[in-house]
Amino acid sequence: MSEDIKVKDGLRESATFDRTTMTEIRRAAETGIYDIRGFGAKRKLPHFDDLLFLGASMSRYPLEGYREKCNTSVTLGTRFAKKPIVLDIPVTIAGMSFGALSANAKEALGRGASLMGTSTTTGDGGMTPEERGQSTKLVYQYLPSRYGMNPDDLRKADAIEVVLGQGAKPGGGGMLLGQKITDRVAKMRTLPMGVDQRSACRHPDWTGPDDLAIKIQELREITDWQVPIYIKVGATRTYYDVKLAVKAGADVIVVDGMQGGTAATQDVFIEHVGIPTLAAIPQAVRALQEMGMHRKVQLIVSGGIRNGADVAKCMALGADAVAIGTAALVALGCNHPMYDEEFKKIGSAAGFYDDYHEGKDPAGISTQDPELMKRLDPVDGGRRLANYLNVLTLEAQTLARACGKNDLRNLEPEDLVALTVESAAMANVPLAGTSWIPGKGF
Amino acid sequence: MKTINLTEQTVRDLNQALHAQAVECTEREWEVLEPKGQHNIACGLDQNLSVDIKGPTGYYCAGMNKKAHVTIHGNAGQGVAENMMSGTVRVKGDASQAAGATAHGGLLVIEGNAAARCGISMKGVDIVVKGNVGHMSCFMGQAGALVVCGDAGDALGDSIYETHIYVKGEVKSLGADCIEKEVREEHIEELTELLNRAGVDEDPAAFKRYGSARQLYNFKVDNTSAY
């Protein structure tokens, strides 16, 4: 029955118990277990689309597109590290694990990032030689699980990211289900084949910010203070978390908003924990500014970044760079329509597939199946990712020039207005056509 | 023997000097005086060195050790020998919580007691404790062996994977999916070898063995009461 016929017949769907909700209730009743899935939040959230740039007209002077330079490089880790990491573009690849992703996908991410002079990041499974080999700038994640953690890899890294939380599941750990555990993945994580691999929600050998300061010092000692130390938090109490991260000694802070993706966690976590990326940035920037550390401790923002406008808006709100995860996978071919028939065979559809934990990804990205993995050519994937990163950068530059800026980091909140009261309040910019910022008076 | 006094030089000076031995080994025996509970002493070593620390240490002493043999002549703070890869770390006194956390290899000997979470998420290290261990020890222990010559606190081996646990004294309670197991000849042999390596004079036959029931290895809705 088509939608039109239903409406014509006077049938009315409940807004509260819509078909998706009722399907989930039936699924829960049948299985007795919550829904586990990958991807990020699917509900509509206040996002960067609710902000607009004020291009230059009379009161501002624009720069000439394609002619006048607009710098995109950014240096991360200028606070303590002897070797700060220099990125040619302010878009990095977020941490995603080998295990959750195929080796080819990890290699493609490294290739694409390297082509554009930016960094990629390991994940909850350790560092693979392929990834290190293809990534000219590699950030090594120091995670609660410590799967595969070793000092040799620490010393091979260009930066170390201490992960305290993830935007998709702040306060939660991960679960790589047994069906994706190949011999190699199991060996890297020191666990038996086929066993569900739980990633802890907290680090095992420290319990708070005071301990974290000592832990960071340990990581610096082990690496002789050479490389930057990032701290990654899931966006929740961002203002306080950022202040504590600065106090603990971070060189760089990564704030991951709730639109950030994940390999596998409870749907209820993805949709109901954390705050939107848009809301998190001003909190983080305010914390840094109050401590006199804005631009001294660099801020990377992630969670639902899709295009150059999102990049530019993050930077205008005060970020130094952004990180992409889901978008990078889509660039590689995740959820590609060419596999629609195969998605249907496993009960999904192109554009809707989120069962990364099942390891049956027809696109060969979130799988360990050797036959499926072959579908992603890492060289071609890397080129596609590089193209996409290039587009993000060009788009962000275009917007910056229109605002009269010769450096992406010169974008500022004054360049933005909000379309909705909610986004104005969250982003701390005025409602379009007014000078009103909710909570701040006229 | 090279001697460094930590009231005259910094921990950074010490660690840099020890790390330099991985590039060119000029001195195998090191003595560290007056550590006074400072943190991160002798961490990240990557050379077959002998390091004697004459006093108490703070957090993460000998963290991520490779190859070196570190002796702490006193008590050790939190996370001693965390994520050790190989070599030996011996604590002559007591150790605070998370001793040997996530360690992948080598031998950690604690001649006194160890606090909570000893061997948490251990991934292949062998840990021998002459005294007692605190609650939640070996939580999510993946591989290696934990030998406790005294008593164990609550929730021993909670959510354990394949670590072997041997306890001579009382166990206050076992954690989820941890059960007492039969002690067979191969376990006596393993325990004998561990005690010998640790230099601990105990009768292997006096120990009980604990390990995973393997009921929670894959998520099953019938087990939700255990989570």
Coordinates of C-alpha atoms in Angstrom, one line a residue, chain B:
Chain B
M1 CA 77.4 0.9 38.5
K2 CA 75.9 4.2 37.5
T3 CA 74.2 6.1 40.4
I4 CA 71.6 8.8 40.0
N5 CA 70.2 10.6 43.1
L6 CA 66.7 12.0 42.4
T7 CA 67.2 14.9 44.8
E8 CA 70.0 16.1 42.6
Q9 CA 68.7 15.1 39.2
T10 CA 65.2 14.9 37.8
V11 CA 63.1 11.9 36.7
R12 CA 63.4 13.3 33.2
D13 CA 67.2 13.2 33.5
L14 CA 67.1 9.6 34.7
N15 CA 64.7 8.4 32.1
Q16 CA 66.6 10.1 29.3
A17 CA 69.8 8.5 30.5
L18 CA 68.1 5.1 30.7
H19 CA 66.5 5.4 27.3
A20 CA 69.9 6.4 25.8
Q21 CA 71.1 2.9 26.7
A22 CA 68.7 1.5 24.1
V23 CA 70.8 3.4 21.5
E24 CA 74.2 2.6 22.9
C25 CA 74.5 0.5 26.0
T26 CA 77.4 1.9 28.1
E27 CA 76.2 0.8 31.6
R28 CA 74.1 -2.1 32.5
E29 CA 73.8 -1.6 36.3
W30 CA 72.0 1.4 37.6
E31 CA 71.2 2.6 41.1
V32 CA 68.5 5.2 41.8
L33 CA 68.7 6.9 45.2
E34 CA 66.1 8.9 47.1
P35 CA 63.2 8.4 44.7
K36 CA 60.9 9.8 47.4
G37 CA 57.7 8.5 45.8
Q38 CA 58.2 10.4 42.5
H39 CA 56.1 9.3 39.6
N40 CA 57.1 7.7 36.3
I41 CA 60.5 6.5 37.4
A42 CA 62.3 4.2 35.0
C43 CA 59.4 4.0 32.6
G44 CA 59.7 3.1 28.9
L45 CA 63.0 1.1 29.3
D46 CA 64.1 -0.8 26.2
Q47 CA 67.4 -2.4 27.2
N48 CA 68.6 -5.3 29.3
L49 CA 69.5 -3.2 32.3
S50 CA 69.5 -3.8 36.0
V51 CA 67.9 -0.8 37.8
D52 CA 67.8 -0.8 41.6
I53 CA 65.5 1.9 43.1
K54 CA 66.4 2.4 46.7
G55 CA 63.1 3.7 48.2
P56 CA 59.4 4.1 47.5
T57 CA 58.1 5.1 44.1
G58 CA 55.0 6.9 42.9
Y59 CA 52.7 6.1 40.0
Y60 CA 53.7 4.0 37.0
C61 CA 57.2 3.1 38.0
A62 CA 58.7 0.8 35.3
G63 CA 55.7 1.4 33.1
M64 CA 55.9 -0.3 29.7
N65 CA 59.1 -1.9 30.6
K66 CA 60.9 -4.0 28.0
K67 CA 63.9 -6.2 28.8
A68 CA 65.0 -4.4 31.9
H69 CA 65.1 -5.8 35.4
V70 CA 63.9 -3.2 37.9
T71 CA 63.8 -3.7 41.6
I72 CA 62.0 -1.3 43.9
H73 CA 63.4 -1.4 47.4
G74 CA 60.3 0.0 49.0
N75 CA 56.6 0.4 48.3
A76 CA 55.3 1.1 44.8
G77 CA 52.5 3.5 43.8
Q78 CA 49.6 3.0 41.5
G79 CA 50.1 1.1 38.2
V80 CA 53.6 -0.3 38.8
A81 CA 54.9 -2.1 35.7
E82 CA 51.7 -1.1 33.8
N83 CA 51.7 -2.5 30.3
M84 CA 55.1 -4.2 30.8
M85 CA 56.2 -6.1 27.7
S86 CA 59.1 -8.2 29.0
G87 CA 61.8 -8.2 31.7
T88 CA 61.2 -8.3 35.4
V89 CA 59.9 -5.8 38.0
R90 CA 60.2 -6.7 41.6
V91 CA 58.6 -4.7 44.4
K92 CA 60.2 -5.4 47.8
G93 CA 57.3 -3.7 49.7
D94 CA 53.6 -3.3 48.9
A95 CA 52.1 -2.2 45.6
S96 CA 49.2 0.2 45.2
Q97 CA 46.2 -0.5 42.9
A98 CA 46.4 -1.6 39.3
A99 CA 49.8 -3.3 39.6
G100 CA 50.7 -4.8 36.3
A101 CA 47.7 -3.4 34.6
T102 CA 47.3 -4.5 30.9
A103 CA 50.9 -5.9 30.9
H104 CA 51.7 -8.1 28.0
G105 CA 54.7 -10.0 29.2
G106 CA 57.5 -10.4 31.6
L107 CA 57.4 -11.1 35.3
L108 CA 56.1 -8.8 38.1
V109 CA 56.9 -9.9 41.7
I110 CA 55.3 -8.1 44.6
E111 CA 56.9 -9.3 47.9
G112 CA 54.3 -7.5 50.0
N113 CA 50.6 -7.0 49.3
A114 CA 49.0 -5.6 46.2
A115 CA 45.9 -3.4 46.4
A116 CA 42.8 -3.5 44.3
R117 CA 42.8 -4.5 40.7
C118 CA 46.1 -6.1 40.6
G119 CA 46.6 -7.5 37.1
I120 CA 43.5 -5.7 35.7
S121 CA 43.2 -6.5 32.0
M122 CA 46.5 -8.3 32.1
K123 CA 47.5 -9.6 28.6
G124 CA 50.2 -12.1 29.1
V125 CA 52.3 -11.0 32.1
D126 CA 53.0 -13.3 35.0
I127 CA 52.4 -11.7 38.4
V128 CA 53.4 -13.3 41.7
V129 CA 52.2 -11.7 44.9
K130 CA 53.7 -13.0 48.2
G131 CA 51.0 -11.3 50.2
N132 CA 47.3 -10.5 49.6
V133 CA 45.6 -8.9 46.6
G134 CA 42.7 -6.4 46.8
H135 CA 39.2 -6.5 45.3
M136 CA 38.6 -6.9 41.5
S137 CA 42.0 -8.3 40.9
C138 CA 42.5 -9.7 37.4
F139 CA 39.3 -8.0 36.2
M140 CA 39.0 -8.8 32.5
G141 CA 42.3 -10.6 32.7
Q142 CA 43.1 -11.9 29.2
A143 CA 46.2 -14.0 29.4
G144 CA 49.2 -14.8 31.7
A145 CA 49.1 -16.0 35.3
L146 CA 48.4 -14.4 38.6
V147 CA 49.7 -16.1 41.7
V148 CA 48.6 -15.0 45.1
C149 CA 50.3 -16.6 48.1
G150 CA 48.0 -14.8 50.6
D151 CA 44.3 -14.0 50.3
A152 CA 42.3 -12.4 47.5
G153 CA 39.6 -9.7 48.0
D154 CA 36.1 -9.5 46.5
A155 CA 35.2 -10.3 42.9
L156 CA 38.5 -12.1 42.0
G157 CA 38.8 -12.6 38.2
D158 CA 35.6 -10.8 37.3
S159 CA 34.9 -11.1 33.6
I160 CA 38.0 -13.1 33.2
Y161 CA 39.2 -14.5 29.8
E162 CA 42.1 -16.8 29.8
T163 CA 44.4 -15.7 32.6
H164 CA 45.3 -18.5 35.1
I165 CA 44.8 -17.6 38.7
Y166 CA 46.3 -19.5 41.6
V167 CA 45.5 -18.5 45.2
K168 CA 46.9 -20.2 48.3
G169 CA 44.8 -18.3 50.9
E170 CA 41.1 -17.4 51.1
V171 CA 39.2 -15.8 48.3
K172 CA 36.5 -13.5 49.6
S173 CA 34.4 -13.9 46.5
L174 CA 34.7 -14.7 42.8
G175 CA 33.6 -12.3 40.1
A176 CA 31.3 -12.9 37.2
D177 CA 32.2 -15.9 35.1
C178 CA 35.2 -16.9 37.4
I179 CA 35.1 -20.4 38.9
E180 CA 37.4 -22.7 40.8
K181 CA 39.0 -25.2 38.5
E182 CA 40.7 -28.6 38.8
V183 CA 44.4 -28.5 39.5
R184 CA 46.1 -30.9 37.1
E185 CA 49.7 -31.8 36.7
E186 CA 50.3 -29.2 34.1
H187 CA 49.1 -26.5 36.5
I188 CA 51.4 -27.7 39.2
E189 CA 54.2 -27.5 36.7
E190 CA 53.3 -24.0 35.7
L191 CA 52.9 -22.9 39.2
T192 CA 56.2 -24.4 40.3
E193 CA 58.0 -22.7 37.5
L194 CA 56.4 -19.3 38.3
L195 CA 57.2 -19.6 42.0
N196 CA 60.8 -20.6 41.2
R197 CA 61.2 -17.6 38.8
A198 CA 59.8 -15.3 41.5
G199 CA 62.1 -16.8 44.1
V200 CA 59.1 -17.6 46.3
D201 CA 59.3 -20.6 48.6
E202 CA 55.7 -22.0 48.6
D203 CA 54.2 -25.5 48.1
P204 CA 52.4 -25.5 44.7
A205 CA 50.1 -28.2 46.0
A206 CA 48.7 -25.8 48.5
F207 CA 47.1 -23.5 45.8
K208 CA 43.7 -23.5 44.3
R209 CA 43.2 -22.7 40.7
Y210 CA 40.6 -20.2 39.2
G211 CA 39.7 -19.4 35.7
S212 CA 37.0 -18.5 33.3
A213 CA 33.7 -20.5 33.1
R214 CA 33.6 -19.1 29.5
Q215 CA 29.8 -18.6 29.8
L216 CA 30.0 -14.8 29.1
Y217 CA 32.4 -15.0 26.1
N218 CA 29.6 -14.3 23.7
F219 CA 26.6 -12.1 24.7
K220 CA 23.5 -14.2 25.4
V221 CA 20.3 -12.7 26.7
D222 CA 20.0 -15.6 29.1
N223 CA 23.1 -14.3 30.9
T224 CA 21.9 -10.7 31.5
S225 CA 21.7 -11.3 35.3
A226 CA 25.5 -11.8 35.3
Y227 CA 26.2 -8.4 33.7

